[in-house]
Structures are given as structure tokens and as C-alpha cells.
């Protein structure tokens, strides 16, 4: 009796979780479709887009830059250790560059920005939901999707590739500083190695990833904020869910995109 | 009375989970009339207004504005419907990323007929003066104002685009008695001079006496009594009597 009861409870809770996930995925898909369709139709709130661009892009520069410089530095040390075992130390410069540009720049940058921006967006829109500001927008004949969601999506999708391009440069510089200052590479040789072996596709694929991650970051922030529960607790939960959701989706999307570029 | 009512609710019901808030609200508001809704807190007065605006979708019933059904409308027809409305939310609901004047002029800046900044600002300042706020508040942010001031900015925003229908959700709550009277006069003026149709939620009986043409009392999800203000004192309705005299004992249970 007790055992069957326990098993039924367990199955029920697993079932509930699975159903919950499916319903969230469905809601998110509808939300995404709506948001994208508004991105393509006027009116556009250009002032809002510019404001969000500044907030999301410009003010994330320090975080992303710091992440990049230390990542580049660590990468140079670790790759030196590995390549020394094959007497291939000269490869350090180009592997650092490729690692940063293809993978670590966009992914680590994306995760850092997810922590900063997804949370901020979810908290702001969630608070607007809870304090009836979204209802007020609607009664003032302004579509909240157009006014709140669209500008953030556009701004983040455009800002992330620019941020990551800057991060790439800073990360490579981090590797250069360690390579020259600590590992005794010749400055000119290090830079030559970096430039000679870096291909257009390396940079391009990284920037495409960055754009997708930017979209995910804004989308999760907006989705969670827009559907925030009532009260301060609701906003708190929305914020957490936005960061966790954005981070997991970024890692998943990263795999899918890498697979696509790999087979292309 | 043969004229189509400006707003008409027929059997509107809404439940949040197991909490059946509205259980069949019937209400009719004529053009140019000032209807006041009274009732205990949590009885669904705000929900009723939000149902009319389509912010909450009712589970059952019909809502008509100017004879057209609005509770299932969407897209263009809904936008056209909302253009007729101004709403003061119970909590103000000011946009905290915008300054006071940008809040007041929001519809003028972003709506159908986009006004240039300086014109919209001038209108905003005029409306702020009407609710007793000085010009210097125009460039502050909502967070820098007191609760009562925020409420008045919300009021200015509701009337800024000269709407045909205005909803006031507790316009005088949190105001001092003098300011409350200024707001009561303003609401009365909007109805008599501009011919706006108003629906006001309030707990303040002096406000009710001042602004109402008709009064509706909501309790337990239905309109218990609806009639002209002159008949309120002698309504013969036990709910209304208890409410307007603020007695603890009567048919409305005061949960302790
Ligand atoms: N969005 C919502 N979700 C769940 N419950 C709600 C929501 N809005 C209002 N309620 C509930 O409906 C009831 C009536 O609320 P309301 O209309 O705001 O009361 P009042 O008459 O004081 O304005 C309350 O019990 C409230 O908890
Ligand atoms: Mg209320």
C-alpha cells in the first residue's frame, strides 16, 4: 500500500514536471513568435531602441572586457602547458586566438551578460507588470510588446556581436600579455602567429553566436518579466528564472550552432 | 432611456482559480453619466473596470461599449475602443523610467496623433495644474513624488487626451481632505462640462455624494443595489445602509 502510494506520487510529480516543461516551451514559442512579428512591423520606438542599446551594450563593456582579458591570459598558460608536451609551443598564439574568437568570447561573454542583462530586464518588466504599468500601457493604446519587448530584443541582438568583437580583441590581448611577459614569446612572432592562422570563418561564426545569444538574453528577460507572478516574490522568481533560463539556453544553442558551423 | 448605454455589462463573471470574484455583474451606464461603484475592499471593483478595458478576460457574460461588444474584441477594433478611455489605476501605475510630464503626455506623444514635444509638454503642464500640481513637478520622476502626488499625476494622465470615458480607481484615497475636494470638483467638471462618462470607485462617502449621478454597490460578486444618488439614503437595502453608515454589524460580515 505505502509503496504503491509512493510510486504513484513519484510518477505524478514527474508527470507534472514534464507537463510543466512542455507548457512553458509552448508559451515561450508563442511569445517568441509574437515578439519577432512585432520586430518586423511598424511602429518602431527608435528612442527606446537607442536607450536599450546603451543600457545593454555600452554598460556591459566593463564586465565583458574583464571576463575576456582573464580568459585570454589563462588560456595562454594552459595551452602552453599542453603544447609543451608536443614541443609545439609556437601554436599557443593561434590556439588562444581561435579559442577566444570561436568559443570563449561569445559563450563566456554571453553568460556574463545573461547574468547582468536578463536579470535587469526581468526585474524591470516584472515590476511594471506587478505595479500595473503594463496594463497602463495597454489602456494608453500602446502595445506593450512593441514598447517593451521589441526594443530590448533588437538592441540585445545588435549589441552582443559588437560587445563580443571587442571582447575578442581584449581576450587576445590578455593572451599576448601573458605570452610575451610570462612565457617569453617574441612580440612580433606572437602577433604574426595570431593573425596568420585566424580565418574569417572563425570570427564570423563567433559573432553569429553572439547575436543569437543576445536574442536569447533579451527574450528570457522579457518573457519571465512579462509573465511575472504577483508581488515582490513574483518578480524575484522571474529574475532568477530569467538568468537560469538564459544561461542554459545559451549553452544549448552554442552546441547546436557549433554543430551547424562544424558540418558547414 | 431608449438611447444605447455608453457601457453595459451583462452577467459578467470572473474567477481566479477557486476565488469567484465576479458572479454575474449587470450594470448600465448612460452617456454623460457619473457612476460611482462602492463596496468593501476585495469585492472585485477594480476587476470590474479591468474587465471593461479588456485587461482581464471575463469567464462569462457580455460587455458592450457604445453598443459594440468589446469583451472578445482584439486588434484594430480594440485599439479604437481603448482610444475612448482614460484610466486612473488604483496604484497610479506611472512609468518610472519617464518624467512626470512624459507620463502625462504619453498618449499625446505616442498615440494616433503624435504631437511635437513642446506642444505635448504644454498640455501636460496644464493638466498637472488642474490636479493641483505645480509646473516644477513636470521634470521630476515619479519616484521623487509622494503617494498622493503620484495619484494626481495618474489622474492628469487619464484626462490628458480628453477621453470620452474615464475610469477612476479610488481617486481620493491617500489625499488630504482639501485636495480630495479639488479632485471631486474636477471629476464633476469633466462630466458636466465636457460631457465625459465617468465610472469612479471610491470608499469615501463624501466623494460619493459629490460626484455621483448613480451609485452601484457591489458585494459577493453581484451588484446588490443600483440607483440614483438621491435614493441612496433610503434605498431600503441592508447592504447599502450598512456600508454608507460604516456599521460593523449587518449583512456584510466584517472578518476579524
Ligand atoms: N490578477 C489577479 N490574479 C489573481 N487574483 C486577483 C487578480 N486581480 C484581482 N484578484 C483578486 O480579486 C479580488 C478582487 O480584487 P479587486 O477587484 O482588486 O478588489 P477591489 O474591490 O478592492 O478593487 C481580490 O480577492 C484579489 O485577490
Ligand atoms: Mg481596487
PDB file of C-alpha atoms in Angstrom, chain A residues 43 45 48 51 124 127-128 131-142 147, chain B residues 50 53 55 78-79 82-83 89-91 93-98 106-107 110 157:
ATOM      1  CA  UNK A  43       5.627  51.498 -35.473  1.00  0.00           C
ATOM      2  CA  UNK A  45      10.132  53.075 -30.920  1.00  0.00           C
ATOM      3  CA  UNK A  48      13.599  53.166 -26.838  1.00  0.00           C
ATOM      4  CA  UNK A  51      18.193  53.718 -24.868  1.00  0.00           C
ATOM      5  CA  UNK A 124      12.184  45.886 -14.708  1.00  0.00           C
ATOM      6  CA  UNK A 127       7.941  45.297 -11.672  1.00  0.00           C
ATOM      7  CA  UNK A 128       5.998  47.003 -14.441  1.00  0.00           C
ATOM      8  CA  UNK A 131       2.590  47.733 -10.497  1.00  0.00           C
ATOM      9  CA  UNK A 132       0.073  47.676 -13.380  1.00  0.00           C
ATOM     10  CA  UNK A 133       2.328  49.738 -15.654  1.00  0.00           C
ATOM     11  CA  UNK A 134       1.848  47.173 -18.425  1.00  0.00           C
ATOM     12  CA  UNK A 135      -1.935  47.487 -18.049  1.00  0.00           C
ATOM     13  CA  UNK A 136      -1.493  51.257 -18.163  1.00  0.00           C
ATOM     14  CA  UNK A 137       0.478  50.983 -21.423  1.00  0.00           C
ATOM     15  CA  UNK A 138      -2.327  48.954 -22.960  1.00  0.00           C
ATOM     16  CA  UNK A 139      -5.002  51.436 -21.927  1.00  0.00           C
ATOM     17  CA  UNK A 140      -2.869  54.215 -23.422  1.00  0.00           C
ATOM     18  CA  UNK A 141      -3.177  52.360 -26.755  1.00  0.00           C
ATOM     19  CA  UNK A 142       0.471  51.337 -26.774  1.00  0.00           C
ATOM     20  CA  UNK A 147       7.162  49.337 -26.481  1.00  0.00           C
TER      21      UNK A 147
ATOM     22  CA  UNK B  50     -10.285  45.933 -15.874  1.00  0.00           C
ATOM     23  CA  UNK B  53     -10.925  47.623 -20.573  1.00  0.00           C
ATOM     24  CA  UNK B  55      -7.137  43.831 -19.292  1.00  0.00           C
ATOM     25  CA  UNK B  78      -9.770  47.022 -29.579  1.00  0.00           C
ATOM     26  CA  UNK B  79      -7.337  49.884 -30.236  1.00  0.00           C
ATOM     27  CA  UNK B  82      -9.252  51.956 -25.969  1.00  0.00           C
ATOM     28  CA  UNK B  83      -8.784  55.354 -27.611  1.00  0.00           C
ATOM     29  CA  UNK B  89      -5.160  52.988 -11.740  1.00  0.00           C
ATOM     30  CA  UNK B  90      -5.532  52.341  -8.045  1.00  0.00           C
ATOM     31  CA  UNK B  91      -1.759  52.363  -7.526  1.00  0.00           C
ATOM     32  CA  UNK B  93       0.848  52.860 -12.403  1.00  0.00           C
ATOM     33  CA  UNK B  94       3.132  55.668 -13.545  1.00  0.00           C
ATOM     34  CA  UNK B  95       6.018  54.720 -15.828  1.00  0.00           C
ATOM     35  CA  UNK B  96       9.025  55.163 -13.595  1.00  0.00           C
ATOM     36  CA  UNK B  97      11.529  55.480 -16.426  1.00  0.00           C
ATOM     37  CA  UNK B  98       9.754  58.593 -17.719  1.00  0.00           C
ATOM     38  CA  UNK B 106       2.234  59.635 -23.059  1.00  0.00           C
ATOM     39  CA  UNK B 107      -0.789  59.239 -25.269  1.00  0.00           C
ATOM     40  CA  UNK B 110       2.864  58.034 -28.841  1.00  0.00           C
ATOM     41  CA  UNK B 157      -2.519  61.257 -17.427  1.00  0.00           C
TER      42      UNK B 157
END
